């Protein structure tokens, strides 16, 4: 049995610590990088956000806190991580719709997003960038960070195909490549 633990004692912009319950072995976007992502996407729409491969739900929760009127869907295939998302959303006082499922068939059940976050793109058997991009509304944004070799390779292919901005962030526990793109 894996015992969850609280991770992420970084301070947010208000100076309060935000911590997220997460299972051992689950990658979590570091707090400073989450803040950087939120800053870069500040002007983006975001009425409907999908967090695919949501893990602990940290990105979905941060998005909901920054845009209280938005609808946020955390899509995660692992049941234990879905439990973590529910705990974390409750602990941070926000509502996030949690879909504990593989991605197959899920997009048809949801409103079209104007923001998609793809977590751990190397963890899935198939490359999800193109299928997710096809569901993104025109003018919407897609973002992702990757640490694994397969995830970085997929992220770079998405950058080549869809454009956007690619940046390396090496000052965390693992070097992370961040990709953000707007769909014209």
mmCIF file of C-alpha atoms in Angstrom:
data_model
loop_
_atom_site.group_PDB
_atom_site.id
_atom_site.type_symbol
_atom_site.label_atom_id
_atom_site.label_comp_id
_atom_site.label_asym_id
_atom_site.label_seq_id
_atom_site.Cartn_x
_atom_site.Cartn_y
_atom_site.Cartn_z
ATOM 1 C CA UNK A 1 0.000 0.000 0.000
ATOM 2 C CA UNK A 2 1.307 3.423 -0.952
ATOM 3 C CA UNK A 3 0.797 6.030 1.733
ATOM 4 C CA UNK A 4 0.132 9.532 0.392
ATOM 5 C CA UNK A 5 2.159 12.460 1.650
ATOM 6 C CA UNK A 6 1.910 16.219 1.433
ATOM 7 C CA UNK A 7 4.330 17.836 -0.985
ATOM 8 C CA UNK A 8 4.971 21.375 -2.110
ATOM 9 C CA UNK A 9 5.776 23.764 0.696
ATOM 10 C CA UNK A 10 6.529 26.623 -1.695
ATOM 11 C CA UNK A 11 4.907 29.972 -0.961
ATOM 12 C CA UNK A 12 2.324 31.284 -3.379
ATOM 13 C CA UNK A 13 2.062 34.902 -4.463
ATOM 14 C CA UNK A 14 0.227 35.809 -1.260
ATOM 15 C CA UNK A 15 2.947 34.276 0.908
ATOM 16 C CA UNK A 16 0.867 31.331 2.104
ATOM 17 C CA UNK A 17 2.117 27.796 1.586
ATOM 18 C CA UNK A 18 0.098 25.570 -0.752
ATOM 19 C CA UNK A 19 0.567 21.885 -0.229
ATOM 20 C CA UNK A 20 -0.893 19.024 -2.222
ATOM 21 C CA UNK A 21 -1.423 15.416 -1.225
ATOM 22 C CA UNK A 22 0.390 13.160 -3.676
ATOM 23 C CA UNK A 23 1.329 9.479 -3.905
ATOM 24 C CA UNK A 24 4.968 8.417 -3.854
ATOM 25 C CA UNK A 25 6.268 8.215 -7.400
ATOM 26 C CA UNK A 26 3.759 10.691 -8.807
ATOM 27 C CA UNK A 27 5.394 13.687 -10.463
ATOM 28 C CA UNK A 28 4.032 17.006 -9.320
ATOM 29 C CA UNK A 29 4.709 20.321 -11.019
ATOM 30 C CA UNK A 30 6.760 22.325 -8.490
ATOM 31 C CA UNK A 31 5.002 25.325 -6.955
ATOM 32 C CA UNK A 32 7.347 27.908 -8.469
ATOM 33 C CA UNK A 33 6.796 26.417 -11.927
ATOM 34 C CA UNK A 34 3.009 26.347 -11.365
ATOM 35 C CA UNK A 35 3.235 30.059 -10.520
ATOM 36 C CA UNK A 36 5.270 30.705 -13.677
ATOM 37 C CA UNK A 37 2.720 28.811 -15.791
ATOM 38 C CA UNK A 38 -0.157 30.776 -14.263
ATOM 39 C CA UNK A 39 1.696 34.050 -14.917
ATOM 40 C CA UNK A 40 2.300 33.131 -18.566
ATOM 41 C CA UNK A 41 -1.349 32.194 -19.019
ATOM 42 C CA UNK A 42 -2.753 35.169 -17.103
ATOM 43 C CA UNK A 43 -4.398 36.745 -20.143
ATOM 44 C CA UNK A 44 -5.669 33.456 -21.552
ATOM 45 C CA UNK A 45 -9.351 32.639 -21.575
ATOM 46 C CA UNK A 46 -10.082 29.605 -19.493
ATOM 47 C CA UNK A 47 -13.816 29.251 -19.001
ATOM 48 C CA UNK A 48 -13.452 25.481 -19.521
ATOM 49 C CA UNK A 49 -10.187 23.821 -18.528
ATOM 50 C CA UNK A 50 -9.167 20.184 -18.890
ATOM 51 C CA UNK A 51 -6.283 18.873 -16.781
ATOM 52 C CA UNK A 52 -5.423 15.561 -18.474
ATOM 53 C CA UNK A 53 -3.230 13.239 -16.421
ATOM 54 C CA UNK A 54 -4.110 15.405 -13.443
ATOM 55 C CA UNK A 55 -2.054 13.521 -10.829
ATOM 56 C CA UNK A 56 -2.567 15.423 -7.567
ATOM 57 C CA UNK A 57 -4.776 18.016 -9.273
ATOM 58 C CA UNK A 58 -2.407 20.873 -8.415
ATOM 59 C CA UNK A 59 -2.649 22.550 -11.844
ATOM 60 C CA UNK A 60 -6.451 22.158 -12.018
ATOM 61 C CA UNK A 61 -6.818 23.563 -8.507
ATOM 62 C CA UNK A 62 -4.493 26.506 -9.159
ATOM 63 C CA UNK A 63 -6.460 27.250 -12.345
ATOM 64 C CA UNK A 64 -9.773 27.151 -10.462
ATOM 65 C CA UNK A 65 -8.416 29.410 -7.709
ATOM 66 C CA UNK A 66 -7.234 31.950 -10.294
ATOM 67 C CA UNK A 67 -10.511 31.759 -12.254
ATOM 68 C CA UNK A 68 -13.307 30.973 -9.781
ATOM 69 C CA UNK A 69 -16.035 31.105 -12.446
ATOM 70 C CA UNK A 70 -14.374 28.541 -14.704
ATOM 71 C CA UNK A 71 -15.369 24.891 -15.119
ATOM 72 C CA UNK A 72 -12.376 22.682 -14.424
ATOM 73 C CA UNK A 73 -12.178 18.979 -15.271
ATOM 74 C CA UNK A 74 -9.397 16.834 -13.811
ATOM 75 C CA UNK A 75 -9.012 13.661 -15.879
ATOM 76 C CA UNK A 76 -6.899 10.957 -14.247
ATOM 77 C CA UNK A 77 -6.845 7.221 -14.931
ATOM 78 C CA UNK A 78 -5.554 6.099 -11.522
ATOM 79 C CA UNK A 79 -8.146 5.801 -8.769
ATOM 80 C CA UNK A 80 -5.692 6.578 -5.942
ATOM 81 C CA UNK A 81 -4.703 9.828 -7.655
ATOM 82 C CA UNK A 82 -8.384 10.725 -8.166
ATOM 83 C CA UNK A 83 -8.790 10.383 -4.403
ATOM 84 C CA UNK A 84 -5.840 12.755 -3.961
ATOM 85 C CA UNK A 85 -7.430 15.284 -6.335
ATOM 86 C CA UNK A 86 -10.693 15.193 -4.381
ATOM 87 C CA UNK A 87 -8.832 15.680 -1.096
ATOM 88 C CA UNK A 88 -6.717 18.525 -2.502
ATOM 89 C CA UNK A 89 -9.681 20.358 -4.065
ATOM 90 C CA UNK A 90 -11.575 20.151 -0.780
ATOM 91 C CA UNK A 91 -8.518 21.264 1.201
ATOM 92 C CA UNK A 92 -8.134 24.328 -1.050
ATOM 93 C CA UNK A 93 -11.842 25.170 -1.046
ATOM 94 C CA UNK A 94 -12.553 24.733 -4.747
ATOM 95 C CA UNK A 95 -14.767 22.511 -6.863
ATOM 96 C CA UNK A 96 -13.092 20.502 -9.614
ATOM 97 C CA UNK A 97 -14.987 17.893 -11.639
ATOM 98 C CA UNK A 98 -12.978 14.657 -11.432
ATOM 99 C CA UNK A 99 -13.195 11.999 -14.119
ATOM 100 C CA UNK A 100 -11.407 8.837 -13.038
ATOM 101 C CA UNK A 101 -10.937 7.306 -16.472
ATOM 102 C CA UNK A 102 -8.702 6.725 -19.444
ATOM 103 C CA UNK A 103 -9.073 9.544 -21.961
ATOM 104 C CA UNK A 104 -10.919 7.389 -24.558
ATOM 105 C CA UNK A 105 -14.448 8.700 -24.992
ATOM 106 C CA UNK A 106 -14.121 11.366 -22.294
ATOM 107 C CA UNK A 107 -13.794 14.406 -24.615
ATOM 108 C CA UNK A 108 -17.216 13.693 -26.125
ATOM 109 C CA UNK A 109 -18.780 13.938 -22.651
ATOM 110 C CA UNK A 110 -17.252 17.329 -21.799
ATOM 111 C CA UNK A 111 -17.721 20.885 -22.990
ATOM 112 C CA UNK A 112 -15.000 21.954 -25.428
ATOM 113 C CA UNK A 113 -12.049 23.476 -23.573
ATOM 114 C CA UNK A 114 -10.327 26.789 -24.084
ATOM 115 C CA UNK A 115 -7.460 25.570 -21.880
ATOM 116 C CA UNK A 116 -5.829 22.129 -21.732
ATOM 117 C CA UNK A 117 -3.027 21.111 -19.398
ATOM 118 C CA UNK A 118 -1.398 17.775 -20.241
ATOM 119 C CA UNK A 119 0.405 16.223 -17.292
ATOM 120 C CA UNK A 120 3.142 13.617 -17.714
ATOM 121 C CA UNK A 121 2.893 13.224 -21.516
ATOM 122 C CA UNK A 122 5.350 10.318 -21.495
ATOM 123 C CA UNK A 123 3.255 8.205 -19.129
ATOM 124 C CA UNK A 124 0.503 7.281 -21.602
ATOM 125 C CA UNK A 125 0.957 4.583 -24.235
ATOM 126 C CA UNK A 126 -0.087 6.942 -27.016
ATOM 127 C CA UNK A 127 0.859 10.513 -27.803
ATOM 128 C CA UNK A 128 -2.120 12.634 -26.692
ATOM 129 C CA UNK A 129 -1.060 16.033 -28.069
ATOM 130 C CA UNK A 130 -2.820 15.843 -31.470
ATOM 131 C CA UNK A 131 -6.105 14.341 -30.194
ATOM 132 C CA UNK A 132 -6.292 16.928 -27.406
ATOM 133 C CA UNK A 133 -5.374 19.781 -29.759
ATOM 134 C CA UNK A 134 -8.294 18.755 -32.009
ATOM 135 C CA UNK A 135 -10.735 19.370 -29.112
ATOM 136 C CA UNK A 136 -9.261 22.739 -28.147
ATOM 137 C CA UNK A 137 -11.370 25.733 -29.143
ATOM 138 C CA UNK A 138 -9.901 28.274 -31.537
ATOM 139 C CA UNK A 139 -8.113 30.918 -29.457
ATOM 140 C CA UNK A 140 -7.625 28.382 -26.662
ATOM 141 C CA UNK A 141 -4.356 27.437 -25.005
ATOM 142 C CA UNK A 142 -2.573 24.165 -24.380
ATOM 143 C CA UNK A 143 0.340 23.737 -21.992
ATOM 144 C CA UNK A 144 2.487 20.916 -20.709
ATOM 145 C CA UNK A 145 5.724 20.218 -18.923
ATOM 146 C CA UNK A 146 7.704 17.032 -19.358
ATOM 147 C CA UNK A 147 10.561 15.322 -17.548
ATOM 148 C CA UNK A 148 10.831 11.841 -19.098
ATOM 149 C CA UNK A 149 12.662 11.239 -22.379
ATOM 150 C CA UNK A 150 9.464 10.021 -24.075
ATOM 151 C CA UNK A 151 7.480 12.983 -22.704
ATOM 152 C CA UNK A 152 10.096 15.511 -23.846
ATOM 153 C CA UNK A 153 10.206 13.912 -27.307
ATOM 154 C CA UNK A 154 6.410 14.163 -27.618
ATOM 155 C CA UNK A 155 6.391 17.722 -26.302
ATOM 156 C CA UNK A 156 9.008 18.777 -28.872
ATOM 157 C CA UNK A 157 6.993 17.167 -31.693
ATOM 158 C CA UNK A 158 3.927 19.109 -30.521
ATOM 159 C CA UNK A 159 5.983 22.302 -30.572
ATOM 160 C CA UNK A 160 7.113 21.584 -34.147
ATOM 161 C CA UNK A 161 3.569 20.806 -35.280
ATOM 162 C CA UNK A 162 1.520 23.410 -33.387
ATOM 163 C CA UNK A 163 4.050 26.173 -32.650
ATOM 164 C CA UNK A 164 4.042 28.045 -29.382
ATOM 165 C CA UNK A 165 6.829 28.608 -26.892
ATOM 166 C CA UNK A 166 9.228 25.987 -25.562
ATOM 167 C CA UNK A 167 11.437 26.612 -22.509
ATOM 168 C CA UNK A 168 13.769 24.531 -20.370
ATOM 169 C CA UNK A 169 13.486 24.940 -16.607
ATOM 170 C CA UNK A 170 16.462 23.285 -14.951
ATOM 171 C CA UNK A 171 16.305 24.695 -11.439
ATOM 172 C CA UNK A 172 13.931 22.069 -10.029
ATOM 173 C CA UNK A 173 14.372 18.498 -8.791
ATOM 174 C CA UNK A 174 14.438 17.354 -12.435
ATOM 175 C CA UNK A 175 14.978 19.432 -15.584
ATOM 176 C CA UNK A 176 11.586 20.220 -17.077
ATOM 177 C CA UNK A 177 10.622 21.363 -20.538
ATOM 178 C CA UNK A 178 7.576 23.615 -20.654
ATOM 179 C CA UNK A 179 5.475 24.123 -23.795
ATOM 180 C CA UNK A 180 2.665 26.662 -24.145
ATOM 181 C CA UNK A 181 0.752 27.279 -27.392
ATOM 182 C CA UNK A 182 -2.340 29.139 -28.546
ATOM 183 C CA UNK A 183 -4.569 27.583 -31.216
ATOM 184 C CA UNK A 184 -5.353 30.081 -33.999
#
